XYZ file of C-alpha atoms in Angstrom:
605
model
C -23.341 7.315 -18.797
C -25.443 4.669 -17.144
C -25.940 2.833 -20.425
C -22.263 2.848 -21.258
C -21.217 1.552 -17.913
C -23.821 -1.258 -17.925
C -22.700 -2.277 -21.484
C -19.126 -2.466 -20.288
C -20.326 -4.385 -17.247
C -21.890 -7.051 -19.507
C -18.898 -7.329 -21.807
C -16.417 -7.773 -19.006
C -18.533 -10.266 -17.155
C -18.427 -12.707 -20.099
C -14.835 -11.976 -20.979
C -11.613 -13.435 -19.709
C -10.974 -11.721 -16.322
C -8.508 -12.043 -13.485
C -9.660 -10.567 -10.116
C -11.357 -11.124 -6.668
C -11.793 -9.263 -3.379
C -12.003 -10.845 0.084
C -14.958 -8.845 1.361
C -17.080 -5.741 0.859
C -19.348 -3.327 2.677
C -22.972 -2.497 1.774
C -21.694 -0.133 -0.987
C -19.820 -3.019 -2.565
C -16.493 -1.484 -1.583
C -13.270 -2.895 -0.039
C -9.851 -1.287 0.442
C -8.120 -4.664 0.047
C -7.021 -5.178 -3.516
C -5.684 -8.506 -4.848
C -4.845 -9.721 -8.372
C -7.937 -11.755 -9.021
C -11.468 -11.308 -10.433
C -14.905 -11.602 -8.934
C -18.466 -10.930 -9.823
C -20.513 -10.048 -6.646
C -24.221 -9.689 -6.038
C -25.578 -8.096 -2.843
C -29.218 -9.121 -2.730
C -30.057 -6.984 0.307
C -28.814 -3.642 -0.898
C -29.348 -4.438 -4.610
C -25.741 -3.807 -5.632
C -23.798 -5.593 -8.323
C -20.012 -5.191 -8.491
C -17.313 -6.528 -10.801
C -13.579 -6.236 -9.858
C -10.761 -6.911 -12.210
C -7.061 -6.652 -11.141
C -4.057 -7.982 -12.980
C -0.400 -7.900 -11.753
C 2.666 -7.854 -13.909
C 6.255 -8.458 -12.878
C 9.419 -7.954 -14.821
C 10.779 -11.302 -16.068
C 14.072 -12.456 -14.519
C 17.090 -12.082 -16.678
C 18.434 -15.671 -17.211
C 21.941 -14.223 -17.893
C 22.013 -12.159 -14.678
C 24.663 -12.998 -12.139
C 22.985 -14.978 -9.363
C 23.996 -14.659 -5.653
C 24.933 -18.108 -4.239
C 23.402 -19.315 -1.030
C 23.487 -22.582 0.959
C 20.363 -24.628 1.578
C 19.231 -25.289 5.146
C 20.490 -28.901 4.786
C 23.873 -27.865 3.499
C 24.334 -25.338 6.301
C 23.689 -28.175 8.793
C 26.297 -30.427 7.205
C 28.907 -27.678 7.135
C 28.370 -26.443 10.731
C 30.399 -27.784 13.648
C 27.872 -26.890 16.381
C 24.364 -25.612 16.768
C 25.340 -21.880 17.283
C 27.408 -21.943 14.069
C 24.516 -23.594 12.310
C 22.091 -20.795 13.512
C 24.566 -18.069 12.308
C 25.014 -19.705 8.946
C 21.238 -20.148 8.643
C 20.557 -16.462 9.315
C 23.199 -15.383 6.776
C 21.703 -17.668 4.134
C 18.204 -16.380 4.784
C 19.391 -12.731 4.437
C 20.854 -13.579 1.078
C 17.616 -15.252 0.026
C 15.653 -12.157 1.200
C 17.636 -10.007 -1.301
C 17.304 -12.520 -4.108
C 13.568 -13.136 -3.868
C 12.454 -9.497 -3.842
C 9.959 -8.784 -6.621
C 8.743 -5.509 -7.984
C 6.025 -4.809 -10.541
C 2.782 -3.103 -11.070
C -0.931 -3.814 -10.970
C -3.822 -2.502 -13.114
C -7.499 -3.072 -13.282
C -11.002 -1.761 -13.219
C -14.046 -1.630 -10.817
C -17.662 -1.594 -12.022
C -20.710 -1.196 -9.879
C -24.384 -0.900 -10.504
C -27.374 -0.383 -8.180
C -31.157 -0.361 -8.595
C -33.678 0.741 -5.894
C -36.258 -1.661 -7.399
C -34.089 -4.759 -7.373
C -31.368 -6.358 -9.419
C -33.792 -7.605 -12.062
C -34.605 -3.991 -12.891
C -31.009 -2.866 -13.194
C -31.083 -2.411 -16.992
C -34.755 -1.212 -17.215
C -35.814 2.355 -17.778
C -38.686 2.051 -15.354
C -36.801 1.859 -12.031
C -37.019 4.578 -9.360
C -33.311 5.099 -8.908
C -30.367 3.663 -10.710
C -26.667 4.441 -10.004
C -23.566 3.118 -11.571
C -19.779 3.802 -11.480
C -16.649 2.813 -13.293
C -13.055 3.415 -12.042
C -9.585 2.374 -13.200
C -6.674 1.342 -10.976
C -2.925 1.485 -11.363
C -0.445 0.663 -8.577
C 3.010 -0.426 -7.586
C 3.386 -4.011 -6.096
C 6.323 -5.419 -4.330
C 7.014 -8.794 -2.660
C 9.621 -9.925 -0.181
C 10.269 -12.849 2.062
C 10.021 -12.416 5.887
C 11.802 -15.055 7.957
C 11.004 -16.168 11.492
C 12.913 -14.697 14.422
C 13.225 -15.173 18.193
C 11.631 -18.163 19.781
C 10.265 -19.663 16.560
C 13.836 -19.397 15.018
C 15.385 -21.211 18.018
C 12.750 -23.911 17.840
C 13.409 -24.506 14.141
C 17.189 -24.507 14.623
C 16.935 -27.087 17.433
C 14.506 -29.318 15.466
C 16.466 -29.211 12.259
C 19.980 -29.494 13.759
C 18.995 -32.382 16.038
C 17.198 -34.306 13.195
C 18.406 -37.786 13.980
C 15.541 -40.035 12.854
C 15.999 -43.419 11.191
C 18.587 -43.052 8.402
C 18.397 -39.286 8.695
C 22.129 -38.788 8.185
C 21.980 -40.919 5.088
C 19.072 -38.907 3.759
C 20.883 -35.587 4.264
C 24.010 -37.082 2.521
C 21.878 -38.168 -0.392
C 20.510 -34.600 -0.735
C 24.032 -33.173 -0.464
C 25.166 -35.488 -3.265
C 22.391 -34.197 -5.545
C 23.268 -30.530 -4.772
C 26.957 -31.268 -5.445
C 26.256 -32.718 -8.874
C 23.929 -29.831 -9.794
C 26.387 -27.186 -8.664
C 29.061 -28.904 -10.847
C 26.630 -28.616 -13.837
C 26.095 -24.825 -13.049
C 29.827 -24.158 -12.846
C 30.387 -25.918 -16.173
C 27.574 -23.672 -17.729
C 25.643 -26.785 -18.746
C 22.641 -25.449 -16.932
C 21.641 -21.907 -15.760
C 20.433 -20.744 -12.410
C 16.816 -21.224 -13.394
C 17.421 -24.857 -14.352
C 19.302 -25.427 -11.023
C 16.279 -24.206 -9.081
C 14.073 -26.475 -11.167
C 16.222 -29.556 -10.551
C 16.209 -28.823 -6.794
C 12.458 -28.174 -6.706
C 11.847 -31.427 -4.904
C 13.488 -29.928 -1.750
C 10.565 -27.664 -1.249
C 8.122 -30.557 -1.147
C 6.638 -31.426 2.186
C 5.317 -35.000 1.692
C 7.219 -38.092 0.581
C 4.807 -38.734 -2.240
C 5.280 -35.278 -3.704
C 9.038 -35.598 -3.507
C 9.030 -39.016 -5.316
C 6.718 -37.587 -8.034
C 9.077 -34.548 -8.405
C 12.115 -36.782 -8.678
C 10.387 -38.997 -11.353
C 9.692 -35.768 -13.350
C 13.296 -34.649 -13.139
C 14.616 -38.027 -14.162
C 12.357 -37.901 -17.295
C 13.530 -34.401 -18.186
C 17.154 -35.519 -17.853
C 16.623 -38.444 -20.168
C 15.395 -35.995 -22.826
C 18.034 -33.456 -21.851
C 15.423 -30.728 -21.529
C 17.082 -27.564 -20.269
C 20.634 -28.888 -20.724
C 23.220 -27.439 -23.042
C 25.178 -29.682 -25.508
C 28.666 -28.321 -25.259
C 29.774 -29.509 -28.659
C 26.787 -27.951 -30.366
C 27.086 -24.772 -28.367
C 30.809 -24.354 -29.306
C 30.012 -25.022 -32.967
C 27.146 -22.448 -32.852
C 29.482 -19.800 -31.259
C 32.191 -20.541 -33.875
C 29.622 -20.025 -36.640
C 28.467 -16.762 -35.100
C 32.006 -15.487 -34.894
C 32.635 -16.303 -38.540
C 29.355 -14.539 -39.580
C 30.242 -11.460 -37.477
C 33.581 -11.238 -39.180
C 31.914 -11.324 -42.601
C 29.589 -8.584 -41.497
C 32.540 -6.447 -40.419
C 34.246 -7.083 -43.781
C 31.010 -6.054 -45.538
C 30.739 -2.649 -43.857
C 33.644 -0.939 -45.761
C 32.352 -2.445 -49.003
C 28.934 -0.852 -48.347
C 30.572 2.463 -47.410
C 32.555 2.456 -50.630
C 29.347 1.596 -52.639
C 27.544 4.611 -51.006
C 30.374 7.000 -51.973
C 30.378 5.624 -55.519
C 26.591 5.944 -55.772
C 26.541 9.555 -54.496
C 29.334 10.565 -56.934
C 27.035 9.961 -59.940
C 23.557 10.663 -58.469
C 23.605 14.416 -59.418
C 24.727 14.018 -63.020
C 22.178 15.652 -65.271
C 21.658 12.822 -67.583
C 18.184 11.280 -67.850
C 19.700 7.979 -69.081
C 22.371 7.840 -66.319
C 23.098 4.119 -66.660
C 26.169 4.274 -64.380
C 24.136 5.546 -61.493
C 21.619 2.685 -61.985
C 24.517 0.219 -61.907
C 25.916 1.771 -58.759
C 22.464 1.658 -57.139
C 22.123 -2.015 -57.939
C 25.540 -2.820 -56.587
C 24.816 -0.932 -53.394
C 21.490 -2.755 -52.928
C 23.141 -6.120 -53.444
C 25.782 -5.378 -50.784
C 23.067 -4.165 -48.322
C 21.008 -7.294 -48.912
C 23.981 -9.511 -48.191
C 24.577 -7.694 -44.848
C 20.881 -7.959 -44.112
C 21.063 -11.715 -44.766
C 23.866 -12.063 -42.252
C 22.004 -10.021 -39.650
C 18.920 -12.246 -39.991
C 20.774 -15.495 -40.018
C 20.119 -18.158 -37.258
C 23.445 -17.480 -35.504
C 23.090 -13.665 -35.452
C 19.406 -13.063 -34.952
C 19.300 -14.185 -31.293
C 21.826 -11.381 -30.454
C 19.150 -8.762 -31.276
C 21.730 -6.311 -32.587
C 20.380 -2.790 -32.790
C 21.479 -1.763 -36.333
C 19.347 0.567 -38.470
C 20.237 1.435 -42.060
C 17.086 2.603 -43.809
C 18.589 5.719 -45.613
C 21.377 3.670 -47.162
C 21.871 5.969 -50.165
C 22.489 9.104 -48.035
C 26.060 10.296 -47.467
C 25.015 11.001 -43.844
C 24.560 7.262 -43.322
C 28.271 6.938 -42.864
C 27.792 7.576 -39.183
C 25.163 4.779 -39.060
C 27.564 2.306 -40.511
C 30.310 3.514 -38.139
C 27.899 2.776 -35.190
C 27.061 -0.577 -36.723
C 30.686 -1.487 -36.871
C 31.086 -0.663 -33.173
C 28.040 -2.793 -32.301
C 29.341 -5.754 -34.269
C 32.845 -5.519 -32.758
C 31.371 -5.604 -29.257
C 29.277 -8.672 -30.154
C 32.355 -10.296 -31.640
C 34.441 -9.730 -28.405
C 31.635 -11.217 -26.300
C 31.278 -14.226 -28.528
C 35.023 -14.898 -28.565
C 35.101 -14.726 -24.732
C 32.241 -17.160 -24.473
C 34.029 -19.493 -26.874
C 37.237 -19.319 -24.899
C 35.344 -20.052 -21.617
C 33.494 -23.018 -23.063
C 36.646 -24.443 -24.660
C 38.475 -24.193 -21.384
C 35.650 -26.045 -19.603
C 35.712 -28.729 -22.179
C 39.485 -29.139 -22.049
C 39.407 -29.585 -18.333
C 36.929 -32.450 -18.698
C 34.046 -30.650 -16.898
C 31.480 -32.194 -19.232
C 27.878 -33.143 -18.570
C 27.321 -36.661 -17.209
C 23.699 -37.713 -17.472
C 24.433 -40.819 -15.469
C 25.879 -38.951 -12.578
C 22.784 -36.901 -11.820
C 20.416 -39.652 -12.625
C 22.350 -41.920 -10.219
C 22.047 -39.299 -7.427
C 18.264 -38.943 -8.046
C 17.674 -42.670 -8.141
C 19.583 -43.202 -4.930
C 17.501 -40.627 -3.100
C 14.279 -41.900 -4.657
C 15.102 -45.496 -3.528
C 15.663 -44.207 -0.043
C 12.292 -42.497 0.113
C 10.476 -45.552 -1.246
C 12.078 -47.948 1.242
C 11.748 -45.874 4.422
C 8.385 -45.188 6.068
C 9.646 -42.583 8.505
C 7.706 -39.333 8.528
C 10.412 -37.413 10.454
C 11.850 -35.759 7.349
C 8.370 -34.801 6.205
C 7.803 -33.177 9.644
C 11.053 -31.352 9.171
C 10.037 -30.131 5.817
C 6.747 -28.780 7.239
C 8.703 -26.846 9.766
C 11.052 -25.578 6.954
C 8.072 -24.467 4.945
C 6.984 -22.248 7.830
C 10.281 -20.535 8.272
C 9.157 -17.681 6.098
C 6.113 -15.948 4.610
C 5.760 -13.731 1.593
C 4.972 -10.089 2.360
C 3.030 -8.594 -0.506
C 2.519 -4.809 -0.589
C 0.501 -2.676 -3.005
C 0.266 1.151 -3.261
C -2.491 2.097 -5.705
C -4.382 5.050 -7.163
C -7.888 4.805 -8.546
C -9.989 7.279 -10.460
C -13.358 7.014 -12.005
C -16.794 8.382 -12.743
C -20.215 7.836 -11.083
C -23.707 8.679 -12.113
C -27.396 8.359 -10.943
C -30.736 9.016 -12.486
C -34.105 9.254 -10.793
C -37.526 10.936 -10.653
C -37.596 13.753 -8.094
C -40.618 15.417 -6.370
C -40.321 19.179 -6.515
C -42.965 19.453 -3.739
C -44.537 22.526 -5.390
C -48.167 21.542 -4.744
C -48.831 21.254 -8.451
C -51.495 18.784 -9.522
C -49.914 18.293 -12.999
C -47.423 15.517 -13.222
C -45.204 17.403 -15.729
C -44.938 20.368 -13.310
C -44.575 18.375 -10.087
C -41.848 15.931 -11.015
C -38.642 16.185 -12.949
C -36.005 13.595 -14.062
C -32.630 14.241 -12.438
C -29.330 12.980 -13.906
C -26.238 13.507 -11.720
C -22.634 12.763 -12.787
C -19.705 12.866 -10.453
C -16.259 11.446 -9.936
C -14.198 9.603 -7.453
C -10.411 9.636 -6.593
C -8.697 7.160 -4.274
C -5.303 6.541 -2.836
C -4.923 3.159 -1.130
C -2.451 0.625 0.380
C -2.932 -3.185 0.669
C -0.546 -5.436 2.597
C -0.499 -9.251 2.931
C 1.479 -10.636 5.796
C 1.879 -13.881 7.714
C 0.321 -15.732 4.870
C -3.368 -15.381 5.626
C -3.611 -11.772 6.926
C -4.576 -8.886 4.804
C -4.734 -5.149 5.681
C -6.276 -2.321 3.565
C -6.218 1.483 3.980
C -7.904 3.892 1.528
C -8.429 7.657 1.370
C -11.084 8.735 -1.224
C -12.611 11.986 -2.474
C -15.997 11.984 -4.218
C -17.984 14.546 -6.056
C -21.368 12.995 -5.360
C -25.014 13.510 -4.141
C -27.344 12.252 -1.522
C -29.660 10.519 -3.930
C -29.380 7.223 -1.997
C -30.618 8.861 1.104
C -33.801 10.505 -0.328
C -37.185 9.105 0.603
C -39.043 6.934 -1.870
C -42.789 7.739 -2.073
C -45.664 6.363 -4.186
C -47.905 8.951 -5.797
C -51.413 8.537 -7.218
C -53.042 10.938 -9.578
C -56.743 10.559 -10.445
C -58.681 12.276 -13.269
C -62.555 12.265 -13.351
C -64.395 12.690 -16.629
C -67.787 14.383 -15.760
C -68.941 14.556 -19.385
C -70.405 11.127 -19.161
C -72.764 9.452 -16.717
C -71.804 7.772 -14.624
C -68.447 9.646 -14.183
C -65.303 7.756 -15.204
C -62.307 8.057 -12.876
C -58.784 7.048 -14.059
C -55.611 6.936 -11.973
C -51.886 6.964 -12.472
C -49.389 5.618 -9.867
C -45.676 5.959 -9.869
C -42.692 6.291 -7.581
C -40.412 9.318 -7.028
C -37.828 10.486 -4.505
C -38.456 13.379 -2.119
C -36.523 15.405 0.337
C -33.765 18.014 0.124
C -31.519 17.130 -2.747
C -27.803 17.944 -2.087
C -24.593 17.739 -4.009
C -21.259 17.974 -2.290
C -17.698 16.647 -1.856
C -17.428 13.501 0.223
C -14.164 12.385 1.763
C -13.808 8.799 3.051
C -11.210 7.063 5.214
C -11.534 3.284 5.058
C -9.805 0.501 6.957
C -10.206 -3.240 6.169
C -8.719 -6.261 7.780
C -9.239 -9.832 6.448
C -8.198 -13.108 7.990
C -8.340 -16.279 5.898
C -8.865 -19.372 8.005
C -8.030 -22.597 6.156
C -10.015 -25.788 6.804
C -6.888 -27.870 7.478
C -4.492 -28.438 10.375
C -1.626 -25.957 10.686
C 0.857 -28.840 10.261
C -0.950 -30.369 7.299
C 1.180 -32.049 4.591
C 1.531 -30.549 1.136
C -1.006 -33.083 -0.187
C -3.588 -32.054 2.393
C -3.065 -28.357 1.621
C -3.496 -29.042 -2.081
C -6.819 -30.784 -1.475
C -8.029 -28.006 0.734
C -9.491 -25.328 -1.535
C -11.997 -23.603 0.795
C -11.140 -20.929 3.404
C -13.239 -18.817 5.726
C -12.752 -15.035 5.245
C -13.382 -12.875 8.334
C -13.451 -9.225 7.330
C -13.949 -6.440 9.927
C -13.966 -2.886 8.493
C -14.412 0.780 9.442
C -15.685 3.679 7.272
C -15.474 7.321 8.304
C -16.960 9.996 6.043
C -16.875 13.773 6.191
C -18.165 16.374 3.820
C -17.549 19.733 2.079
C -20.371 22.070 0.897
C -23.125 19.670 2.205
C -26.266 21.102 3.584
C -27.722 17.815 4.716
C -24.885 15.521 6.037
C -22.514 15.673 8.927
C -19.266 13.563 9.478
C -20.199 9.981 10.432
C -18.715 6.582 11.113
C -19.827 3.090 10.154
C -18.413 -0.263 11.185
C -19.018 -3.782 9.881
C -18.051 -7.403 9.827
C -18.132 -9.723 6.828
C -17.988 -13.577 6.837
C -17.366 -15.098 3.523
C -16.298 -18.487 2.033
C -13.219 -18.068 -0.103
C -12.217 -20.575 -2.746
C -8.728 -20.934 -4.406
C -10.321 -22.586 -7.433
C -10.943 -20.564 -10.611
C -14.610 -20.372 -11.589
C -15.798 -21.273 -8.011
C -19.082 -20.022 -6.593
C -19.147 -18.836 -2.958
C -20.795 -16.206 -0.851
C -21.349 -14.899 2.616
C -22.908 -12.084 4.627
C -22.003 -8.857 6.252
C -23.342 -6.994 9.302
C -22.986 -3.218 9.195
C -23.940 -0.434 11.620
C -24.238 2.998 9.920
C -23.876 6.390 11.531
C -22.568 4.908 14.703
C -22.827 8.111 16.713
C -26.184 9.289 15.358
C -24.749 12.415 13.716
C -27.321 12.441 10.878
C -30.447 11.394 12.756
C -33.040 13.634 14.217
C -33.543 11.181 17.050
C -30.736 8.939 18.380
C -31.181 5.123 18.153
C -29.314 2.404 19.918
C -26.650 0.238 18.365
C -28.878 -2.807 17.627
C -31.229 -0.741 15.561
C -28.354 0.681 13.479
C -27.458 -2.770 12.235
C -28.198 -4.034 8.731
C -27.466 -7.427 7.284
C -26.487 -8.091 3.690
C -26.210 -11.394 1.777
C -23.572 -11.534 -1.026
C -23.182 -14.089 -3.820
C -19.761 -14.323 -5.349
C -18.355 -15.871 -8.510
C -14.486 -16.167 -8.525
C -13.835 -15.850 -12.245
C -10.166 -16.213 -11.415
C -9.071 -16.676 -7.854
C -5.660 -16.346 -6.208
C -3.643 -18.535 -3.891
C -2.694 -16.768 -0.696
C 0.182 -19.157 0.032
C 1.609 -18.999 -3.527
C 5.392 -18.443 -3.389
């Protein structure tokens, strides 16, 4: 098992991975799981770990009905007093909470290797003790927005409602003009909800420079009409689709008649049944024509579910009846879309490239000609009105193994009789929960069950065997030295309860601009943790508790190199020691080197 795990270890390390953890204990474990990838080396405890976790969310349906909501700026313009503004703001945030919920799943793998003789001996066959493990993870992941309340809400309401800096009213009016034009495009079905969000993306920018850059990008996309529908072309495409669907409907009774005709002659006992061959060819021709319609450029995007493999069978009549129903439904939908688009065109609600570009240019000019930072300050406050709560419930299962030389302590002077090679294989099951809240805070809980051994707690001893040859003068003495583990060997069930908390501290001011936040890649991770273990069928170990604190540098950049250290006190209450020792002597310090193969951004929306 050891060889297989180490082979997988090597392959995954050089592959394309996506995972990283925020800290670890001296066993290389953390109950905090994040979709990232890291390779970690603990030089003190000689542990190598590789963590790989990937998340997957269902893609949004672009045709789904979107719930409308007002922006903070629009709520301010529509409100008559500050209390009404606060009420409208809360209603809008509740709507956004329901819209921006995300659900998906996460999967991944953990690999770990340890060598008692150092990391350089990990893949050698000469080391005293090696242990390794591999486990797979699957879990449910869900996100939601959490908006500010109480005093912070009141402070934001006051600040945003009383925003009266130089030309502030004009600035809000310019933003409202852009929203008005974009909503008009959405109503006219010239853009979809996703394109609307893209066109209003500049509103989430915190610095003036970022907003101007975003506006320039939008103006370029409008010039190329990227993401915009050409009404005339769309109407033509739907008309062509309708005509093709009608042809497909007309073709179905022809195919059904050809099937009946074919089956009428298929059982005639005539080796040279030419009529049946003619009927078969006629049926194939009609099927091929229908298939050509189905694969045409106007019909293929509909992804119609029509199967007709056994086209010669009389029972396929039901298949073609179902196909008719499918096509009729598609025809009704297409005719409705055509009617709706035609009505929009007749009412003159057509796309005006100049109107939206004019609105963008006006706001861009305002930003370029006004040096006030008041709006940037307001946008910073707006960016802090909510955080993303990320939750994960996961299950892990895996195998673990260890191999070592063991001293039988039988007083034998023969190496073969005194020592034996032990190979132990066990397993591990885990149920865990991870939560990210208030942007830079992470909480992890984990309940684990292991079928394991106490190999890591056995005593390492160096043995020397000497042999003297008395047949020659002078006598020749030869010696052999090697290491083995000694002490009572025990296998048992180990149950673990783990708690981790991690706090990321960014190296920038809390009110930093978007540009400053972008430039700041490095964060400090503070990771306190608690481990409590209890046992079943163990003759050597009693329940015990360990605590620790990790300090690590965390980098948002992929491929970054970082590291840190942890301080851990094992068996806090001296349950497994013959003689109690004080807290300071329980402490061990570990140094960890980390490679973030793919990192994650804790403030990513």
